[in-house]
XYZ file of C-alpha atoms in Angstrom:
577
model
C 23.198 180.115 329.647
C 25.038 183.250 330.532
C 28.514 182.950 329.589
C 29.889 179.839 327.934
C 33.830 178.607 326.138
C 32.236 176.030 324.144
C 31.560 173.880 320.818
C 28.287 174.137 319.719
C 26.183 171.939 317.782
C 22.973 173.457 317.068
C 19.803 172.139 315.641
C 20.456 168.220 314.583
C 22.042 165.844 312.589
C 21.436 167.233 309.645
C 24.124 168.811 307.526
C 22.712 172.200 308.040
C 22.264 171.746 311.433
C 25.975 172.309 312.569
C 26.671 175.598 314.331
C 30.156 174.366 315.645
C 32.630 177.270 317.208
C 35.371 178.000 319.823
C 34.359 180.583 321.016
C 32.908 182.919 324.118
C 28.882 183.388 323.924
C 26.426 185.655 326.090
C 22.972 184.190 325.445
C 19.779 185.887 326.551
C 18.370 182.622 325.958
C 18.236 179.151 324.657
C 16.100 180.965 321.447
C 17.968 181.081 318.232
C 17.806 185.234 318.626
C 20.080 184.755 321.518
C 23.209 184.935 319.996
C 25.058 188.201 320.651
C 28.834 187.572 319.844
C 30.674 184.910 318.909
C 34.348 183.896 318.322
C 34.381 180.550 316.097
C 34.064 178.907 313.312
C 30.334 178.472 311.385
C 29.023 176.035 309.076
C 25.749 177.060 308.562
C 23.357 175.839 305.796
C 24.379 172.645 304.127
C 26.896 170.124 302.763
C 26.273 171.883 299.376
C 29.395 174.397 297.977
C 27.476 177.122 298.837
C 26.688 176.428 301.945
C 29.825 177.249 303.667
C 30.193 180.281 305.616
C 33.631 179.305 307.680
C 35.445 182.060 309.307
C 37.416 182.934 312.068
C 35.933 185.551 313.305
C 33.482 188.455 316.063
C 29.997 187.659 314.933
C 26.964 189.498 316.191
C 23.699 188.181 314.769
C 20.049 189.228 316.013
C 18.897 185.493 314.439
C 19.527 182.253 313.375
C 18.496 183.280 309.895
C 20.226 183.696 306.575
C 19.793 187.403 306.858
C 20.581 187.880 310.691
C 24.739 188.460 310.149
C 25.339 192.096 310.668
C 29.101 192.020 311.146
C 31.472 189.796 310.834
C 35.482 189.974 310.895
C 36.437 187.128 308.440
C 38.702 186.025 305.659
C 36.966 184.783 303.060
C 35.769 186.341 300.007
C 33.010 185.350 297.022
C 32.236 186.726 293.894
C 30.309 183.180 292.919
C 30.224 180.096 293.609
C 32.277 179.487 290.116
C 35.585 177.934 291.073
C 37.372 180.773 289.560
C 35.088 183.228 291.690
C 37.764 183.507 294.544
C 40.559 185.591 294.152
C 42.623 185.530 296.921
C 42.438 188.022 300.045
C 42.643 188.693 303.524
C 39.430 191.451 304.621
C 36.977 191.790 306.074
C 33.075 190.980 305.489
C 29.857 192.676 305.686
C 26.890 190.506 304.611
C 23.080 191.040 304.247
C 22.525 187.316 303.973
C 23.567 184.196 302.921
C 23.506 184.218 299.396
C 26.440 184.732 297.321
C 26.002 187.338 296.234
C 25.781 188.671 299.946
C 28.879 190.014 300.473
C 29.405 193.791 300.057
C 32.760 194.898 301.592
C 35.892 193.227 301.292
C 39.450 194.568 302.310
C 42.249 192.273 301.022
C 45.672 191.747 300.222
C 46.247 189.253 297.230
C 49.628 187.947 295.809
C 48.844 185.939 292.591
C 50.910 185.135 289.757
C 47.908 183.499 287.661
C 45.157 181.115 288.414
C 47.005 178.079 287.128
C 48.014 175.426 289.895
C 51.483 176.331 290.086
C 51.461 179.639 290.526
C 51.242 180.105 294.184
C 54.452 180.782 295.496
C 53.695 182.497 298.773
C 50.737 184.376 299.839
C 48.226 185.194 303.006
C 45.148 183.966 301.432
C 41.758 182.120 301.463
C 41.313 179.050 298.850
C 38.356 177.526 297.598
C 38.511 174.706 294.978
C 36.257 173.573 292.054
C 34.123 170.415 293.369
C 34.733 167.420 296.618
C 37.300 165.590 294.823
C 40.111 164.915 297.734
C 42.021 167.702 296.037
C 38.935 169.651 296.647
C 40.762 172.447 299.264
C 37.916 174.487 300.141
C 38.376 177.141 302.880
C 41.765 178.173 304.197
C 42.919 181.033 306.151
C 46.754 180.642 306.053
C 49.858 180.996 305.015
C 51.121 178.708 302.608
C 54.545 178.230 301.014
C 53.807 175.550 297.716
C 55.868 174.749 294.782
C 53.150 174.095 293.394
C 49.544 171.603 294.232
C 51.553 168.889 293.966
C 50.673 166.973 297.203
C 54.478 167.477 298.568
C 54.637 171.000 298.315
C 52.973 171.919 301.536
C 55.073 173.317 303.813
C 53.774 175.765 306.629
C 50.344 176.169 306.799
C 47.689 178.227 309.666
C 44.447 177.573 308.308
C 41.025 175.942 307.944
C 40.586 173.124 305.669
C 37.675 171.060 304.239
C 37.916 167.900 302.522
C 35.485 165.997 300.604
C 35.644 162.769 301.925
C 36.278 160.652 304.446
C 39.674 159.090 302.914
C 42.796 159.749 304.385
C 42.801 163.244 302.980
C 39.058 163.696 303.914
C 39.783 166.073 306.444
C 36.747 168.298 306.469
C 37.529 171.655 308.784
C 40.976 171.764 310.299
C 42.031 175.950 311.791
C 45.713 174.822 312.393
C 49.432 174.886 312.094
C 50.815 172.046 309.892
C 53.770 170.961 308.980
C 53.824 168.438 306.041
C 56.343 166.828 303.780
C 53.337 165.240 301.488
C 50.017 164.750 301.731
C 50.690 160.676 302.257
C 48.991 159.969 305.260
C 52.362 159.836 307.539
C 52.894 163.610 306.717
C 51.172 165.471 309.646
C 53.409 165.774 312.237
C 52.305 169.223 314.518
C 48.514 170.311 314.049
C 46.212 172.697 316.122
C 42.945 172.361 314.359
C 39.265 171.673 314.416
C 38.300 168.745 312.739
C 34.610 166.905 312.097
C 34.580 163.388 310.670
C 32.111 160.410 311.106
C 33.264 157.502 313.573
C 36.410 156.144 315.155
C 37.514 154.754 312.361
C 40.812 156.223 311.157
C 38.539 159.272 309.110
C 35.898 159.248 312.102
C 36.962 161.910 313.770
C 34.227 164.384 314.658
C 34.856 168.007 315.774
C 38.805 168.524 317.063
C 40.323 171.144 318.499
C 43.581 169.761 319.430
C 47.618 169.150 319.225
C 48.319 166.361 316.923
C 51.487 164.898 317.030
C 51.113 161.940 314.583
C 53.686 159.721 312.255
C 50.784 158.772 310.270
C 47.594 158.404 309.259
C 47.201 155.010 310.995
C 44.703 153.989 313.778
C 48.053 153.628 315.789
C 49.317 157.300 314.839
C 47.992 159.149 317.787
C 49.592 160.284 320.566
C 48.990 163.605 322.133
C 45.777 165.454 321.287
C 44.316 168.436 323.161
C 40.258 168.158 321.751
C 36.956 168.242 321.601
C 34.835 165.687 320.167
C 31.319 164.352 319.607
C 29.676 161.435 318.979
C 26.473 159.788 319.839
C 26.999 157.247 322.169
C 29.738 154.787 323.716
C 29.825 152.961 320.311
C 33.106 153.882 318.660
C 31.232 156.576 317.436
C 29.315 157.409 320.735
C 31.588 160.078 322.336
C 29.636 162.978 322.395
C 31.792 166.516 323.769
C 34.955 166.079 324.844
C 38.126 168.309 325.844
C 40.850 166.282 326.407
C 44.172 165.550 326.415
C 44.729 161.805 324.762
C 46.991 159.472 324.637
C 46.001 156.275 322.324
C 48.160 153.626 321.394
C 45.418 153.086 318.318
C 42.018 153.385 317.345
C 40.919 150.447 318.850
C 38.173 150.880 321.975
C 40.735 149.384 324.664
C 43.536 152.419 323.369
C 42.166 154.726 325.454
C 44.673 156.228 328.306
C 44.101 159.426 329.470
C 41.632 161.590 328.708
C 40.503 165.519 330.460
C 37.321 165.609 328.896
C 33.736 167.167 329.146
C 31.284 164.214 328.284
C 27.141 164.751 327.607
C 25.141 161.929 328.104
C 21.679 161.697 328.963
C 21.448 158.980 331.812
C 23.469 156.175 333.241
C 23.565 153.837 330.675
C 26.425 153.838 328.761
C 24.898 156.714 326.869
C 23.971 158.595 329.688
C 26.900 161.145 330.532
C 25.726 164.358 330.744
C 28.186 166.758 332.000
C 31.732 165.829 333.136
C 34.985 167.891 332.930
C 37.107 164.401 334.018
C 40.127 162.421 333.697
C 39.261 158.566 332.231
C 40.901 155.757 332.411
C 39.466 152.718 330.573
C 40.693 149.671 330.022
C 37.651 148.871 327.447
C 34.913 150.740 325.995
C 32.422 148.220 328.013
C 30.440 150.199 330.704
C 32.478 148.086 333.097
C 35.865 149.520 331.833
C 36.011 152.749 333.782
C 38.413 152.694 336.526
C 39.572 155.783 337.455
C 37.223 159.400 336.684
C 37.551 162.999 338.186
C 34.671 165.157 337.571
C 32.418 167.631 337.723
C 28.709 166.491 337.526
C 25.699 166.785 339.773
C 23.016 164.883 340.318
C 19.705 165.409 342.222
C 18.988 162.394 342.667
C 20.333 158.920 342.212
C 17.912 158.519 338.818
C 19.879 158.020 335.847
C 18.083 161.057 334.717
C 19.195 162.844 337.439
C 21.822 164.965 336.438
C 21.736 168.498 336.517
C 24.944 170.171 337.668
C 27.718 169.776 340.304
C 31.059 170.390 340.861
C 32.766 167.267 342.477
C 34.754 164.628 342.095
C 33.719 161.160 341.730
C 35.473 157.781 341.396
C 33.377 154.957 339.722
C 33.678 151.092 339.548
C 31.488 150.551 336.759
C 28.650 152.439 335.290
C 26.001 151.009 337.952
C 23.889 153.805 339.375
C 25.025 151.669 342.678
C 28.759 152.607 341.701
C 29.699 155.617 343.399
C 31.819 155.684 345.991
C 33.293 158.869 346.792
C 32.045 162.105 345.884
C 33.920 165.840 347.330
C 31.271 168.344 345.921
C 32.013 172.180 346.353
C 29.856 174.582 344.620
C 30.841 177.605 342.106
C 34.614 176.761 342.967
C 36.480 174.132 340.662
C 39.974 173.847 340.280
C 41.001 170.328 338.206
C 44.635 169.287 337.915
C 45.788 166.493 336.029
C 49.964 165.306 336.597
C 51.877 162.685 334.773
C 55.197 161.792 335.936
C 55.731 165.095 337.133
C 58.747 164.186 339.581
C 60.476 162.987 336.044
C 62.634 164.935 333.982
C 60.733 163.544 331.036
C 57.840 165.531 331.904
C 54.502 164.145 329.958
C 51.685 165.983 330.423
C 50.866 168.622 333.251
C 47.124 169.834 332.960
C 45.394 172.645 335.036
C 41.957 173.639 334.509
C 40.977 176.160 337.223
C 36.909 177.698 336.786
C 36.211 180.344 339.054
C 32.530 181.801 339.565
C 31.375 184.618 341.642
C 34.251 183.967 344.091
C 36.178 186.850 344.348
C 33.693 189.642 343.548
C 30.460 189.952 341.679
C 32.068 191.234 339.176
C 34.248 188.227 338.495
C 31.685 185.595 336.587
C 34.382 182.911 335.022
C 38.064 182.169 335.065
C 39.400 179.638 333.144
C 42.897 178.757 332.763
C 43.953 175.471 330.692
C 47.606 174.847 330.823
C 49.295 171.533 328.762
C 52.610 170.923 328.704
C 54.687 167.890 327.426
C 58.602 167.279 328.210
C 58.954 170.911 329.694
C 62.221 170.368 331.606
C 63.466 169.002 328.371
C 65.402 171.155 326.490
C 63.778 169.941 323.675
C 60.459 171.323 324.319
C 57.802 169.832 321.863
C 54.607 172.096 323.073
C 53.301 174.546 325.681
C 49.503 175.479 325.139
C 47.892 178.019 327.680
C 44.456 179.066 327.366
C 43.730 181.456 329.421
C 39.801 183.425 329.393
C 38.904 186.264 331.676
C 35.911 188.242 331.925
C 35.341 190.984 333.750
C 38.192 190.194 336.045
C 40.146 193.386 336.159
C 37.563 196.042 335.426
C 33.992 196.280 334.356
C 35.113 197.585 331.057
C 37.336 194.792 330.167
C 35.037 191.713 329.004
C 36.888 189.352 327.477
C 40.563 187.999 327.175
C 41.572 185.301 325.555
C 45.256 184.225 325.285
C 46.331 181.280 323.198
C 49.882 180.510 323.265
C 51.265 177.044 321.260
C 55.041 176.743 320.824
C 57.317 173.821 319.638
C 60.866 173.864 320.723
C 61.203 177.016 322.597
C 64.077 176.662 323.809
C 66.099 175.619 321.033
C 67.355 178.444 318.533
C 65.758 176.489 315.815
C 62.336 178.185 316.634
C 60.142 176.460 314.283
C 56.371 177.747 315.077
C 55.153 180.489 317.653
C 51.412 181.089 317.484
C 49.820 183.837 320.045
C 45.999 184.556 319.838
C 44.973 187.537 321.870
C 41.762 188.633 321.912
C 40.485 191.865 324.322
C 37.364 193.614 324.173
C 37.209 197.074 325.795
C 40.405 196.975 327.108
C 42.232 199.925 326.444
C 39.461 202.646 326.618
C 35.444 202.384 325.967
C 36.231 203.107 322.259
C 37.760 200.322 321.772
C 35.431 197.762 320.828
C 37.506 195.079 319.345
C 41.479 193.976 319.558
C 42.593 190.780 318.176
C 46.297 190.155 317.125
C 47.169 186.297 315.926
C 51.568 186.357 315.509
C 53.027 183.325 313.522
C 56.882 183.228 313.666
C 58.585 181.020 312.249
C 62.439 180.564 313.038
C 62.029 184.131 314.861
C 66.001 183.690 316.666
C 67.578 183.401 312.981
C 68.547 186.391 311.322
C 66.822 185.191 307.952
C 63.058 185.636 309.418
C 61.226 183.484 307.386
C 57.878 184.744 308.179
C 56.206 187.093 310.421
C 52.490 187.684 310.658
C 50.178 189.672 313.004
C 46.608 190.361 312.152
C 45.046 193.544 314.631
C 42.184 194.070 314.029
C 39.825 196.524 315.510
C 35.928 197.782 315.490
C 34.330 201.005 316.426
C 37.863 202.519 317.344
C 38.077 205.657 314.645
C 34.160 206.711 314.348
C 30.942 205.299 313.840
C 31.504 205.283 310.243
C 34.475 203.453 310.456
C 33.431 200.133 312.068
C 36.224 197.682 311.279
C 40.154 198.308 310.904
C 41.841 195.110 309.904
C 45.738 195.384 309.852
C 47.626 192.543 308.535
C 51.768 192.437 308.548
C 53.579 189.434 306.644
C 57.182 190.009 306.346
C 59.604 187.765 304.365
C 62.887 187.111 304.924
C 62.924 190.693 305.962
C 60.746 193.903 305.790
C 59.160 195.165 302.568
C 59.178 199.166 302.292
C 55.346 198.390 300.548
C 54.473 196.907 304.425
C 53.033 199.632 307.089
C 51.668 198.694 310.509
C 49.220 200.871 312.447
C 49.759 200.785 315.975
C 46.870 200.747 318.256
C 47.553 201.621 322.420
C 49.177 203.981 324.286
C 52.876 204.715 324.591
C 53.932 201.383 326.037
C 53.009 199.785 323.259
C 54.274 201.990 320.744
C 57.433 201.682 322.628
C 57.172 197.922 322.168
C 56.524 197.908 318.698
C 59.493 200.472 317.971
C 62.141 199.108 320.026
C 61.448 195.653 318.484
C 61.278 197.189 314.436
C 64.597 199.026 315.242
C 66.066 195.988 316.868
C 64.975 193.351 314.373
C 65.970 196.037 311.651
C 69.502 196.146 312.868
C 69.654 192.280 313.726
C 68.740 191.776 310.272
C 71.312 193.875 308.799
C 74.084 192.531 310.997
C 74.356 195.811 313.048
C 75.294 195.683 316.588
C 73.281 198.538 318.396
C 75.531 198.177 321.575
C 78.583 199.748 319.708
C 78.835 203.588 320.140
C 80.559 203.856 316.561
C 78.008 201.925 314.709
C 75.662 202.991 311.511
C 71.993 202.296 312.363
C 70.089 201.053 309.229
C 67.102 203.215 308.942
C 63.663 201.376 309.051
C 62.196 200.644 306.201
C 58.470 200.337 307.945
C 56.424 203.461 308.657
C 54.415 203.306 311.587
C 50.498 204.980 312.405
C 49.389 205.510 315.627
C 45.493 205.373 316.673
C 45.437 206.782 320.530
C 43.890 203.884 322.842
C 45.792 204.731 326.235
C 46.188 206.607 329.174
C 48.197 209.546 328.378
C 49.093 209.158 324.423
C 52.001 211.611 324.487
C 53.197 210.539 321.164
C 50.111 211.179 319.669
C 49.914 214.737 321.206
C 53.452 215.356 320.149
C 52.771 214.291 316.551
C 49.206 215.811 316.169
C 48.584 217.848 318.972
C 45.624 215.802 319.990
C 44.650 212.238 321.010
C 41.260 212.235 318.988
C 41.210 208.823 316.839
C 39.902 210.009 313.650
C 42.805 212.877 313.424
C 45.340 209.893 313.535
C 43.069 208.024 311.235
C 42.792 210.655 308.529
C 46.829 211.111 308.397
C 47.154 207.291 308.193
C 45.035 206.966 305.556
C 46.145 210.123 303.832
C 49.900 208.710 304.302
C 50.907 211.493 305.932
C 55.126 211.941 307.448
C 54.408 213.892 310.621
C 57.836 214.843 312.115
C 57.986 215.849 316.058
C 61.373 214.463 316.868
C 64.843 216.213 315.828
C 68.214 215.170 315.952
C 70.573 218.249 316.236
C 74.392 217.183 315.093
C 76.618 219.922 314.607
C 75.166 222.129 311.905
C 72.839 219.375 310.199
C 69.544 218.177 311.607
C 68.031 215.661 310.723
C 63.974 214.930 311.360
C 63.154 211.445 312.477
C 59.369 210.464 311.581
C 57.321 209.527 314.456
């Protein structure tokens, strides 16, 4: 109960019950006050409008109750439930409760044209629509490029969906990247999402957090899907958690191939799993169907309610408490590696899972590294997904780090999607609460950059009274002189973030750098500087000190400080730092 990368699902069946997240948790305890922080995505009080609270955010609550959020880094905000309440933004929330009228801060950037249906053209926003009808959008962090709400106007969109029903567009929570032509069932085509619907029929899909790579919405569609899932027994409907990679020829209980999974059950019949990080192989959904498993489970005794925990692998004829037959069982050490046709070119599927704890040094609790990759020594590379979550690995100070990486077709110059999630906690210095930066390129190798996005966001890093610094950068087609971009860290990565402006900047503009003789384009992007490193020279050359607020203050003031100059002949000219 210490330290746990999970899915949640808290109190019952019941709508309000769900408390489902991705996320990294430090419990006290199994109470409800236990919660500390929390990484995820919430739906907390009931199926009724108002009863959302979805966000991808750092939560720290003292309770389960309404009024228990004390800070939380979001998108969403409400002036009402009234469909025209929402206006558009991307900020940052501070709630006293759950009512509506709750919320109390909000930092946004909108880009509206009018509330009709046609006048989105493109923006970084959060939707909510009117009622559940299946063009009921409700929640969405993303960025969208529509036409209009015509169903074929989606294009590129990074968010979190709910739907009302259980139809082929009843998808109910979905934090993804899609990429549709219409929203007829054979649109999806590339989806990293969570997703919660009621059986295995086509809309049964529980909770999801997975690669989709699907022609259409058909029980055949499926074919690679990174996951978790839930259901209540081995009834089509019975899985209960699972993270997986799957590969279904349909819907059908005999389509399941392969499968890296964590199952709960509470004994041996075919309800019964209760813990088991695995790879299935099941000819059938009958409790004689499993062929081939490698897990991690432990049992005490040979009870079906036996199971506590163990790290082992087993191998299984049937679901027979008299079925085991081999069982390798080392404690606090797992390492789980799942190969397909790895000697092929066609590379499928390579999956590592390695969990260390308390191996290397006290200090070093868990270690988690997830790696799936399909066709990689193809030069046509579909998708590479690494999750990778430290804590406390390097230094006592540095908590957590989680790295999410999802690319399709890398190595082809047609770059369609690039998503990095990095999130550190008291990595830099002991100011530094908070870092999170989520980047979204799309066609980053051509010179007309469609989109670029990267959301920093920081807590406690200027003063107490400043708790929460959100920065969020969308650029289109190239840089807008309205944009700035606060750079948090030490010289290295101000370096980074320089090099790469002036680069793009001259990339952009057709300038080759290389040339002796050529005319740099000025940037058209300022840049701020909050000290969070080792030395901070710039900041000491720029404000003669590496104190936070000071850089703070001139940020927000919009201050030009000037510490570099260019001598040539009998002109200078001053470059702004």
């Amino acid at each position: 109960g210490d330290v746990c990368l999970c899915v949640l699902r808290r109190s019952s069946l019941r709508p309000s019950g769900w408390c489902v997240c991705l996320c990294v948790l430090r419990r006290s305890s199994l109470r409800p006050s236990g919660w500390c922080v929390c990484l995820c995505v919430l739906r907390r009080s009931s199926l009724r409008p108002s009863g959302w609270c979805v966000c991808l955010c750092v939560l720290r609550r003292s309770s389960l109750r309404p009024s228990g959020w004390c800070v939380c880094l979001c998108v969403l905000r409400r002036s009402s439930l009234r469909p025209s309440g929402w206006c558009v933004c991307l900020c940052v929330l501070r709630r006293s409760s759950l009512r509506p009228s709750g919320w109390c801060v909000c930092l946004c950037v909108l880009r509206r044209s009018s509330l009709r249906p046609s006048g989105w053209c493109v923006c970084l926003c959060v939707l909510r629509r009117s009622s559940l009808r299946p063009s009921g959008w409700c929640v969405c962090l993303c960025v969208l490029r529509r036409s209009s709400l015509r169903p074929s106007g989606w294009c590129v969109c990074l968010c979190v969906l709910r739907r009302s029903s259980l139809r082929p567009s009843g998808w109910c929570v979905c934090l993804c990247v899609l990429r549709r032509s219409s929203l007829r069932p054979s649109g999806w085509c590339v989806c990293l999402c969570v997703l919660r619907r009621s059986s295995l029929r086509p809309s049964g899909w529980c909770v999801c957090l997975c690669v989709l790579r699907r022609s259409s919405l058909r029980p055949s569609g499926w074919c690679v899907c990174l996951c978790v899932l839930r259901r209540s027994s081995l009834r089509p409907s019975g899985w209960c958690v699972c993270l997986c990679v799957l590969r279904r020829s349909s819907l059908r209980p005999s389509g399941w191939c392969v499968c890296l999974c964590v199952l709960r059950r509470s004994s041996l019949r075919p309800s019964g799993w209760c813990v088991c990080l695995c790879v299935l192989r099941r000819s059938s959904l009958r409790p004689s169907g499993w062929c081939v498993c490698l897990c991690v489970l432990r049992r005490s005794s040979l009870r079906p309610s036996g199971w506590c925990v163990c790290l082992c692998v087993l191998r299984r004829s049937s679901l027979r408490p008299s079925g085991w037959c081999v069982c390798l069982c080392v404690l606090r050490w797992c390492v789980f590696v799942c190969v397909e046709a790895v000697l092929s070119p066609a590379l499928r599927v390579v999956c590592v899972f390695v969990c260390v704890e308390a191996v290397l040094s006290p200090a070093l609790r868990v270690v988690c590294v997830f790696v799936c990759v399909e066709a990689v020594l193809s030069p046509a590379l579909r998708v590479v997904c690494v999750f990778v979550c430290v804590e406390a690995v390097l230094s006592p100070a540095l908590r957590v780090v989680c790295v999410f990486v999802c690319v399709e077709a890398v190595l082809s110059p047609a770059l369609r999607v690039v998503c990095v999630f990095v999130c550190v906690e008291a990595v830099l210095s002991p100011a530094l609460r908070l870092v999170c930066v989520f980047v979204c390129v799309e066609a980053v190798l051509s010179p007309a950059l469609r989109l670029v996005c990267v959301f920093v966001c920081v807590e406690a890093v200027l003063s107490p009274a400043l708790r929460v610094v959100c920065v969020f950068v969308c650029v289109e087609a190239v840089l807008s002189p309205a944009l700035r971009l606060v750079c948090v860290g030490g010289d290295g990565m101000f370096s980074e973030v320089l090099h790469g402006l002036v680069s793009g900047t001259q990339a952009n503009h057709g300038v080759d750098q290389d040339l002796p003789d050529a005319r740099l384009v000025p940037c058209s992007l300022r840049i701020g500087i909050i000290p969070a490193g080792s030395t901070d020279c710039v900041c000491y050359s720029t404000t003669g000190t590496n104190d936070p607020v000071t850089s703070a203050l001139h940020i927000i003031l919009g201050e030009r400080l000037h510490s570099v100059t260019e001598h040539s002949g009998c002109e200078d000219a001053r470059l702004p730092a």
